[in-house]
PDB file of C-alpha atoms in Angstrom:
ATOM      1  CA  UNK A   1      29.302  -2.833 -42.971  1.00  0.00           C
ATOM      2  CA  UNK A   2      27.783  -3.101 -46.108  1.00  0.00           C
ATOM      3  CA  UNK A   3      28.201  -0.458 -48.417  1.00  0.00           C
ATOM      4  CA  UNK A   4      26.714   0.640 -51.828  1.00  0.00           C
ATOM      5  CA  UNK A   5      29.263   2.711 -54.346  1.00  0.00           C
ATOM      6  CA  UNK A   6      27.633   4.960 -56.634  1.00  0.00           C
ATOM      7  CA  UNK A   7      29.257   6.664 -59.821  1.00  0.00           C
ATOM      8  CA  UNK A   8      29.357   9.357 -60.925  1.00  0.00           C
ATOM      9  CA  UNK A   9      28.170  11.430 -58.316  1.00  0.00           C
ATOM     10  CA  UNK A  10      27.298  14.226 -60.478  1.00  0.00           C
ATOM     11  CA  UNK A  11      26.034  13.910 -64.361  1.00  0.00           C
ATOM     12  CA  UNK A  12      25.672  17.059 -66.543  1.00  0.00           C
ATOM     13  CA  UNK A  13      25.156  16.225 -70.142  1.00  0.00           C
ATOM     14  CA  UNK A  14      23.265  17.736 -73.406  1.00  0.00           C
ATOM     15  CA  UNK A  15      19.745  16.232 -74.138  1.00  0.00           C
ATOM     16  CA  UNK A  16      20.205  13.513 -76.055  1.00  0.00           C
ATOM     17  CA  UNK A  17      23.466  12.292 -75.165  1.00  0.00           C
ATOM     18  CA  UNK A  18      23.809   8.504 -73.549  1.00  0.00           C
ATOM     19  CA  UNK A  19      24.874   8.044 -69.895  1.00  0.00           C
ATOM     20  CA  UNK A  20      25.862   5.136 -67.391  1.00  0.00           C
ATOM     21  CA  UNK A  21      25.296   5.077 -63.696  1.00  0.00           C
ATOM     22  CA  UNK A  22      26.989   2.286 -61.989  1.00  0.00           C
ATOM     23  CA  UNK A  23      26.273   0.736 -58.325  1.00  0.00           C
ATOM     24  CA  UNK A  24      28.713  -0.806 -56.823  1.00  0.00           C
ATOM     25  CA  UNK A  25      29.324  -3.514 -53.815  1.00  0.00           C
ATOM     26  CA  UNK A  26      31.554  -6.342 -52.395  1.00  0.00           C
ATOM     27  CA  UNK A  27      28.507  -7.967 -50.637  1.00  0.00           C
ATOM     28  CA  UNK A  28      26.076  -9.951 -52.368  1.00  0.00           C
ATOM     29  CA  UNK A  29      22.323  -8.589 -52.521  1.00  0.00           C
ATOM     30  CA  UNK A  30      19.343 -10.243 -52.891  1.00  0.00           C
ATOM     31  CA  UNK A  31      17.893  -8.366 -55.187  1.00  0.00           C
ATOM     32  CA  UNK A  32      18.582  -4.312 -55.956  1.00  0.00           C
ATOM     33  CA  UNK A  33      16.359  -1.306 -57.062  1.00  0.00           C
ATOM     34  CA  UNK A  34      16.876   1.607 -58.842  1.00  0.00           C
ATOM     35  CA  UNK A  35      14.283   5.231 -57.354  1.00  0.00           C
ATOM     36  CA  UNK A  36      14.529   8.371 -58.931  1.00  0.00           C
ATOM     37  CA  UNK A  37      13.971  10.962 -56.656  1.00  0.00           C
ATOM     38  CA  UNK A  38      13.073  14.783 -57.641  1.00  0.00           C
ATOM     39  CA  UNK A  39      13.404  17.692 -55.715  1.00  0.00           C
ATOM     40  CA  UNK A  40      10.842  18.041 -52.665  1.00  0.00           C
ATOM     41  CA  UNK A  41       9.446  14.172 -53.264  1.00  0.00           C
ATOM     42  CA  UNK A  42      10.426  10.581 -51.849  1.00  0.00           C
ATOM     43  CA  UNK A  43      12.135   7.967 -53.941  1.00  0.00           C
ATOM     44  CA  UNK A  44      10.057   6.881 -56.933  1.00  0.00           C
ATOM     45  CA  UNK A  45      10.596   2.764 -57.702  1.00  0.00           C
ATOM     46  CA  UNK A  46      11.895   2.109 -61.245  1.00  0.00           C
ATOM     47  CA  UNK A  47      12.858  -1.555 -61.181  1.00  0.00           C
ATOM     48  CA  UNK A  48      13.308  -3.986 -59.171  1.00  0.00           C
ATOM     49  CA  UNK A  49      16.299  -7.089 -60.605  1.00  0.00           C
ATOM     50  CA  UNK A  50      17.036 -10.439 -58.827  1.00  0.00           C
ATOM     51  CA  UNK A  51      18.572 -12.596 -60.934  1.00  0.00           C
ATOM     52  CA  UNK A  52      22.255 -12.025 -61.632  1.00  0.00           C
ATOM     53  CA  UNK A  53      23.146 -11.481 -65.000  1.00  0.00           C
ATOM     54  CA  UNK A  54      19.573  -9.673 -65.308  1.00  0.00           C
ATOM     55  CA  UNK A  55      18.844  -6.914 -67.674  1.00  0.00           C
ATOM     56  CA  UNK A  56      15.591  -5.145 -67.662  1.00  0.00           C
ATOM     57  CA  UNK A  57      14.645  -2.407 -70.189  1.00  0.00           C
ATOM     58  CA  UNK A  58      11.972   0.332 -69.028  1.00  0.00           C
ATOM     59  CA  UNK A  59      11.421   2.484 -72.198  1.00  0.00           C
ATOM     60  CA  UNK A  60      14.740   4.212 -72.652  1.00  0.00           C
ATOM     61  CA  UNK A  61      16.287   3.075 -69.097  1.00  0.00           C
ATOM     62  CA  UNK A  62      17.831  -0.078 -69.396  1.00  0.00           C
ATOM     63  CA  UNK A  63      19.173  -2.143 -65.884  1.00  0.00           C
ATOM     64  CA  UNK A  64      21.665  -4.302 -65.664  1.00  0.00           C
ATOM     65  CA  UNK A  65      22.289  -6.592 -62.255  1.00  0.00           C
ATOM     66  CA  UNK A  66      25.628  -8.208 -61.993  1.00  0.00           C
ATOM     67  CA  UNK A  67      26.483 -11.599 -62.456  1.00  0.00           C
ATOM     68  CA  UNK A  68      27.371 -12.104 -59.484  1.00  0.00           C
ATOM     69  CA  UNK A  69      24.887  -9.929 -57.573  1.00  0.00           C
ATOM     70  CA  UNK A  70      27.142  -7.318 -56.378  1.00  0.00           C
ATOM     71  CA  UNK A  71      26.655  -4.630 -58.750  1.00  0.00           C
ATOM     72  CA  UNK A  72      24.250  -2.775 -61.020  1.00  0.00           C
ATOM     73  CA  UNK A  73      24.104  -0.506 -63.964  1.00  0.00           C
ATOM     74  CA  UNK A  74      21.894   2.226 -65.550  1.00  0.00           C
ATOM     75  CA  UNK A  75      21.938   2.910 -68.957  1.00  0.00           C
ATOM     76  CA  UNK A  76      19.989   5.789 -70.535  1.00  0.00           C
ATOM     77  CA  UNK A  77      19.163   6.318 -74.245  1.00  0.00           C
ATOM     78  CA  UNK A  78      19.022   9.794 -75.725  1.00  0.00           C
ATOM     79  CA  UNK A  79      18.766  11.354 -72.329  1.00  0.00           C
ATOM     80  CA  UNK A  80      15.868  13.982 -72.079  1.00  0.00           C
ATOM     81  CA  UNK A  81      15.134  16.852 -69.594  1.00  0.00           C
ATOM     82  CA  UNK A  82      12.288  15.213 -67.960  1.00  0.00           C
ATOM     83  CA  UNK A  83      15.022  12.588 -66.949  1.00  0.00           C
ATOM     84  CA  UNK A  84      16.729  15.160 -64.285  1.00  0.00           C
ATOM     85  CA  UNK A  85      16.794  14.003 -60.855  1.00  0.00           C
ATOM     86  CA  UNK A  86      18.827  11.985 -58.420  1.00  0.00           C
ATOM     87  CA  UNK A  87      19.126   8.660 -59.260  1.00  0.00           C
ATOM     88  CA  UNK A  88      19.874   5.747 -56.204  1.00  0.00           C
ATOM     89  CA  UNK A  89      20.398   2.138 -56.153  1.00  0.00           C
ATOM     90  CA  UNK A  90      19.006   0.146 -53.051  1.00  0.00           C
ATOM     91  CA  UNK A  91      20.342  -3.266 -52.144  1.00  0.00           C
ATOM     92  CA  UNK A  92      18.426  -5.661 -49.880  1.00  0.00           C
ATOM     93  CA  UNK A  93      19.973  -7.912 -47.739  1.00  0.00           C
ATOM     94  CA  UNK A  94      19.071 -10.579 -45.539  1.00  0.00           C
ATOM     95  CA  UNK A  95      21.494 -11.711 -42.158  1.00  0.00           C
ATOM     96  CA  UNK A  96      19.596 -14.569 -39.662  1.00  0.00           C
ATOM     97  CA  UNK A  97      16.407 -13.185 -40.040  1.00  0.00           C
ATOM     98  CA  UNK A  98      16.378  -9.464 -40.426  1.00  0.00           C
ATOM     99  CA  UNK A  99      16.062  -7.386 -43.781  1.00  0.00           C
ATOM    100  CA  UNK A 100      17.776  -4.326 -44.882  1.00  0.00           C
ATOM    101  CA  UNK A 101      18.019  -1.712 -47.482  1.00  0.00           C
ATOM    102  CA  UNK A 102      20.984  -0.685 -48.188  1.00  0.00           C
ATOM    103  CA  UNK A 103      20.960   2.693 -50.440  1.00  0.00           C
ATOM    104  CA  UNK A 104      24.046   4.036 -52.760  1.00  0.00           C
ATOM    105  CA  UNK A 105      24.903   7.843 -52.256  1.00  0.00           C
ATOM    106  CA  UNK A 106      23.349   8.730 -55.530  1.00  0.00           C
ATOM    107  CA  UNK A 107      24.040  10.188 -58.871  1.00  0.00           C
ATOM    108  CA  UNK A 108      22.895  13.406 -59.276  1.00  0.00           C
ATOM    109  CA  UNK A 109      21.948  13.462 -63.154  1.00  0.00           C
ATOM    110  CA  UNK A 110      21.312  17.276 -64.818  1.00  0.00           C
ATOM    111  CA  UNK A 111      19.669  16.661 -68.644  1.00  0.00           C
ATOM    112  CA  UNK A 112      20.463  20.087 -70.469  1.00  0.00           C
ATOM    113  CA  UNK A 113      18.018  21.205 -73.614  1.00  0.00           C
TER     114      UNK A 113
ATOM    115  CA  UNK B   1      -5.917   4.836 -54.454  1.00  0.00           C
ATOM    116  CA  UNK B   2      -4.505   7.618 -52.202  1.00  0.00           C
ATOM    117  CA  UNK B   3      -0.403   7.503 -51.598  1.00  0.00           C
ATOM    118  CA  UNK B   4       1.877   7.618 -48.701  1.00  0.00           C
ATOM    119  CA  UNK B   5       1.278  11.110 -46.731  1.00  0.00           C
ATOM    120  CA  UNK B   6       3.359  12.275 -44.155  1.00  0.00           C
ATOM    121  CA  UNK B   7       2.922  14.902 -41.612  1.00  0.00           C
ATOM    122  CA  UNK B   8       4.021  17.976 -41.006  1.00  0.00           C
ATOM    123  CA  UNK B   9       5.979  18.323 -44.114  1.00  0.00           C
ATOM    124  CA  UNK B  10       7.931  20.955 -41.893  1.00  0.00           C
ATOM    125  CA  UNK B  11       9.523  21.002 -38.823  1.00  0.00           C
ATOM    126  CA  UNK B  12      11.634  23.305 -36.594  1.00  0.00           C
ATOM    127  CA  UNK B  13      12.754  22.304 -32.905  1.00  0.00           C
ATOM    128  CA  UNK B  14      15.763  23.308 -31.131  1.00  0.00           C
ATOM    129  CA  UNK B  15      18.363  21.469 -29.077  1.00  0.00           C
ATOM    130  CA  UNK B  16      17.027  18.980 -26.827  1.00  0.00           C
ATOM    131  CA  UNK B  17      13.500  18.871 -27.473  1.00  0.00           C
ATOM    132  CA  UNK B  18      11.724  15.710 -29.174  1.00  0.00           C
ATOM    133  CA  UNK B  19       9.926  15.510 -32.450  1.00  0.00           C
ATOM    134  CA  UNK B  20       6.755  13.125 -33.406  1.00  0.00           C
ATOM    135  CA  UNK B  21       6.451  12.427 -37.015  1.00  0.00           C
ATOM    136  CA  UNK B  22       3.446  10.653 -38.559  1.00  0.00           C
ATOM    137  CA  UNK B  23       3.009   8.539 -41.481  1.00  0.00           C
ATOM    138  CA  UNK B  24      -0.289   7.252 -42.657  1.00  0.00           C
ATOM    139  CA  UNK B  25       0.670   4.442 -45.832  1.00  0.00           C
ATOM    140  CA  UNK B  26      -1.728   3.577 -49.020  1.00  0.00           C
ATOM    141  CA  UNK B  27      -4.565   1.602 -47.899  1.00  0.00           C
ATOM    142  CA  UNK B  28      -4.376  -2.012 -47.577  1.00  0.00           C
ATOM    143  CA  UNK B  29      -0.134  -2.117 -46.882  1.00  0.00           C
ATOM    144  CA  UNK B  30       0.866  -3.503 -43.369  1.00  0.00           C
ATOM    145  CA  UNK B  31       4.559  -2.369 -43.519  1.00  0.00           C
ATOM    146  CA  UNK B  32       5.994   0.830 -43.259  1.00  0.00           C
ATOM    147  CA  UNK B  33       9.438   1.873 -42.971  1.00  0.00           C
ATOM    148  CA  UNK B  34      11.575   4.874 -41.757  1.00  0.00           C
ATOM    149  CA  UNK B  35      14.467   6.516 -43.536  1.00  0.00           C
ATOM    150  CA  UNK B  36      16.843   9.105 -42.419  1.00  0.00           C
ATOM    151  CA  UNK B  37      18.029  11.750 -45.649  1.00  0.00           C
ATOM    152  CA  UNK B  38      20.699  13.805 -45.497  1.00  0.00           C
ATOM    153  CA  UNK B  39      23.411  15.297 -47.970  1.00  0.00           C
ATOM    154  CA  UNK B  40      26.443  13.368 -46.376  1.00  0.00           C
ATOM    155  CA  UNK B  41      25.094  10.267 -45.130  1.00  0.00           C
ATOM    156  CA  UNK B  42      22.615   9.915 -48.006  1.00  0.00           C
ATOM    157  CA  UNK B  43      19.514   7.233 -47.254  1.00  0.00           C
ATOM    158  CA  UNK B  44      19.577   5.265 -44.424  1.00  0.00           C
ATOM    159  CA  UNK B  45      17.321   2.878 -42.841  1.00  0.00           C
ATOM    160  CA  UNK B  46      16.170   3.426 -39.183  1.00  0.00           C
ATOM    161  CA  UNK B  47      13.343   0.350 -38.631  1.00  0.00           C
ATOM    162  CA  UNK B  48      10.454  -0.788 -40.090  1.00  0.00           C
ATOM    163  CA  UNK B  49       7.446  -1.822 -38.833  1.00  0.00           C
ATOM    164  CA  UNK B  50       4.973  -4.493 -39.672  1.00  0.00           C
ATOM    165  CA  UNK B  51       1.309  -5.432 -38.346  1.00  0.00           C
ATOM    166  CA  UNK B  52       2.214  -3.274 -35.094  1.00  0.00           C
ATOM    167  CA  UNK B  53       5.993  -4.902 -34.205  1.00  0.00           C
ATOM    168  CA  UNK B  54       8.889  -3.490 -35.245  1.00  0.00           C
ATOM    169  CA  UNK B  55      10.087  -6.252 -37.595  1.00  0.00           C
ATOM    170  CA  UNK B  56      14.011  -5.091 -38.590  1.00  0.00           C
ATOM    171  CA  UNK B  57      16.233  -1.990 -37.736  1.00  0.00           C
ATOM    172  CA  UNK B  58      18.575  -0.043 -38.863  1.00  0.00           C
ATOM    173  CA  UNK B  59      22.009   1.536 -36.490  1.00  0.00           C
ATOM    174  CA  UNK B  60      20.597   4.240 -34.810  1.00  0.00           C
ATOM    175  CA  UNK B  61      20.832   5.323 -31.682  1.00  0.00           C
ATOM    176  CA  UNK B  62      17.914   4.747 -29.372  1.00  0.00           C
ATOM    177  CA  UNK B  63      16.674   8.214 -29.618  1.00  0.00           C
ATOM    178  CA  UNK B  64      15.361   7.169 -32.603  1.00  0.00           C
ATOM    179  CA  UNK B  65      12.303   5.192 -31.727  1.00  0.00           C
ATOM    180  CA  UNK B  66       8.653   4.252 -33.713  1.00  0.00           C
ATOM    181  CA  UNK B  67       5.677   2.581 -33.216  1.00  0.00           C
ATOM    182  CA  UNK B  68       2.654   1.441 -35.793  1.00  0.00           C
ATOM    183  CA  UNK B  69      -0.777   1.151 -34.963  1.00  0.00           C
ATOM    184  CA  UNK B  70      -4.143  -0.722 -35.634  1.00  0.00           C
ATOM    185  CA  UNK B  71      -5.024   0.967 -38.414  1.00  0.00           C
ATOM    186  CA  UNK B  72      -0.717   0.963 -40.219  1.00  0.00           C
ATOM    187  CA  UNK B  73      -0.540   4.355 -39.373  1.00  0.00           C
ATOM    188  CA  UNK B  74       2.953   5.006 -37.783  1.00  0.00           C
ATOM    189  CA  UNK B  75       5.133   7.426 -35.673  1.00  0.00           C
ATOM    190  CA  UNK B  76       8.754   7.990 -35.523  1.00  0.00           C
ATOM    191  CA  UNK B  77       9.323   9.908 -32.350  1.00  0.00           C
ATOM    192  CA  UNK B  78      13.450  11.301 -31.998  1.00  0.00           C
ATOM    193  CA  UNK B  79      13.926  12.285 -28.376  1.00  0.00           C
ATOM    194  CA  UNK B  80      16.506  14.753 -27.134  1.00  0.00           C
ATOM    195  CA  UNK B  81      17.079  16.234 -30.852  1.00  0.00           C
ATOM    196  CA  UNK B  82      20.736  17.014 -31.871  1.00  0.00           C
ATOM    197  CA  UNK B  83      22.284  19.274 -35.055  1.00  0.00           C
ATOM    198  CA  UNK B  84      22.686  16.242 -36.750  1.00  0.00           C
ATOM    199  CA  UNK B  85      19.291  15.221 -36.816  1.00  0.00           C
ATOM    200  CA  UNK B  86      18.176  17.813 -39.223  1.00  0.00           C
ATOM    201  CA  UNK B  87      16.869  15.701 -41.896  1.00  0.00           C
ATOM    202  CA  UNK B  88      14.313  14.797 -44.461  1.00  0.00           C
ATOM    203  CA  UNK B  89      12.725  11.645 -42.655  1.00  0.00           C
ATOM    204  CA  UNK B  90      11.316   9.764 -45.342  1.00  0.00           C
ATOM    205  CA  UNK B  91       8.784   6.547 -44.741  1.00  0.00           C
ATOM    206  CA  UNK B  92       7.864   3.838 -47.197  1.00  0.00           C
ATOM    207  CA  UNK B  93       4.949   1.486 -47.661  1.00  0.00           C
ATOM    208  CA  UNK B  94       4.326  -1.678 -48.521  1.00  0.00           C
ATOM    209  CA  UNK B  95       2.312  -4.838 -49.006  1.00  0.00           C
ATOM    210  CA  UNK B  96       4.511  -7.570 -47.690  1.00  0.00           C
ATOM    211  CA  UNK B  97       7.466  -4.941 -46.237  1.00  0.00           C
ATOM    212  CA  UNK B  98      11.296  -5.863 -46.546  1.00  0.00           C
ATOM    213  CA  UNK B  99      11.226  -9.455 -46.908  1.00  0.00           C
ATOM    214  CA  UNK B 100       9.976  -9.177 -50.055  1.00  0.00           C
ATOM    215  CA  UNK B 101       9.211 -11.587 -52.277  1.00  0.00           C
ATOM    216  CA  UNK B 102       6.409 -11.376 -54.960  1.00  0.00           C
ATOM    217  CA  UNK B 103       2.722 -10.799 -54.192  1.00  0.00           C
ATOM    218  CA  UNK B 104      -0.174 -12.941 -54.853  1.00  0.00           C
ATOM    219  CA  UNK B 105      -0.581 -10.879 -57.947  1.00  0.00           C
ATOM    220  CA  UNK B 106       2.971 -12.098 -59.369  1.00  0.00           C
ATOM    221  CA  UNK B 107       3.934  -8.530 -58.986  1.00  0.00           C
ATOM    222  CA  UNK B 108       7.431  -8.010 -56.937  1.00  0.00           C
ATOM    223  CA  UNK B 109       6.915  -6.595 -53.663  1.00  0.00           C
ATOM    224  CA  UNK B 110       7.506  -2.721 -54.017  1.00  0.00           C
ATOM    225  CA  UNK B 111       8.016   0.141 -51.250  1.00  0.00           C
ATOM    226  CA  UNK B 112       6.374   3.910 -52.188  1.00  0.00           C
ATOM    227  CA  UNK B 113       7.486   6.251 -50.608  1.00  0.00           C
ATOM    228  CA  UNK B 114       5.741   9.514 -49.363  1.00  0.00           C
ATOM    229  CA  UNK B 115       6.815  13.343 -50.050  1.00  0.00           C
ATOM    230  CA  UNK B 116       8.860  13.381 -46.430  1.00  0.00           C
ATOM    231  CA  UNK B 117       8.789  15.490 -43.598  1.00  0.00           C
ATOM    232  CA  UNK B 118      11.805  17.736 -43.133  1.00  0.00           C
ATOM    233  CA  UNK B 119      12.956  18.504 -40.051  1.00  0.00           C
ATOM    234  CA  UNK B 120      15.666  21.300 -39.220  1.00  0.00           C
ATOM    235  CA  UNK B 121      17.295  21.556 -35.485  1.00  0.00           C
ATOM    236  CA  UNK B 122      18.603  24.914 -34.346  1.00  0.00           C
TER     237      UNK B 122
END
């Protein structure tokens, strides 16, 4: 079974600090995606990284894909309210012919002004 | 352009009974998938559907069943509902589905999700 580790679970910091979310596997993923999902809404796509060794910056969000595929990172800059929310990596995976998404368990991250 | 919508947004059912959820996705996608919620188990992916046939699935039982129609419009339909389905069933849209790969655009292929319909079994 393939399985996606998230950590931390749970993120309470001051605005403006710096965090790291990290997504974790021992299987290999095509490629892997990062939603941010608020209260009462679906998942909301941030990025989308394929390559291993990839890094991807979206404003003060920047994504990091493992070398060798099987992990991911999240790094925010001076963290801001509006950044609250729960925060999931998806892997997708490919066995014969059939496709899968494979979500982590989530970080729930709290931004305090 | 108009997003993913889902319908109801609410559901109650007891014990037993079955449940029909509907998901219309953003004009133009052919694939939608079905996700399962929940505080312990997190995401997970029941099937997904694409130009009418269910093209991959996820391990659920086979209470959990869907279908898609002409128009991409599709149903999930959980017969014989248990405790543990109480849920927020999710679906997702998209232009070339799970097999991704980039569009004719360059863009990568990209699921949107809609708001959810949460059901709660008593």
């Amino acid at each position: 079974t393939q399985l996606l580790e998230q950590s931390p679970q749970f993120l309470s910091i001051q605005e403006g600090e710096n965090l790291t979310v990290y997504c974790n596997s021992s299987s290999v993923f095509s490629s892997l995606q990062w939603y941010r999902q608020e209260p009462g809404e679906g998942p909301v796509l941030l990025v989308t990284v394929v390559t291993g060794g990839e890094v991807k910056k979206l404003k003060r969000l920047t994504f990091q894909f493992g070398d060798a595929r099987k992990d991911s990172s999240l790094h925010i800059t001076a963290a801001q309210t509006g950044d609250t929310g729960l925060y999931l990596c998806a892997g997708q995976s490919r066995r014969d012919s059939s496709y899968k998404l494979i979500f982590g368990s989530g970080t729930r991250l709290l931004v305090r002004p | 352009k108009a997003g993913v919508t889902q319908t109801p947004r609410y559901l109650i059912k007891t014990r037993g009974q079955q449940v029909t959820l509907s998901c219309s996705p953003i004009s133009g996608h052919r694939s939608v998938s079905w996700y399962q919620q929940t505080p312990g188990q997190g995401l997970q992916f029941l099937f997904e559907y694409f130009s009418e046939t269910q093209r991959n699935k996820g391990n659920f039982p086979g209470r959990f069943s869907g279908r898609q129609f002409s128009n991409s419009r599709s149903e999930m339909n959980v017969s014989t509902l248990e405790l543990g389905d109480s849920a927020l069933y999710l679906c997702a849209s998209s232009l070339l589905g799970l097999a991704g790969g980039r569009t004719s655009l360059g863009s990568y292929n990209e699921q949107f999700f809609g708001p959810g319909t949460r059901l709660t079994v008593l």
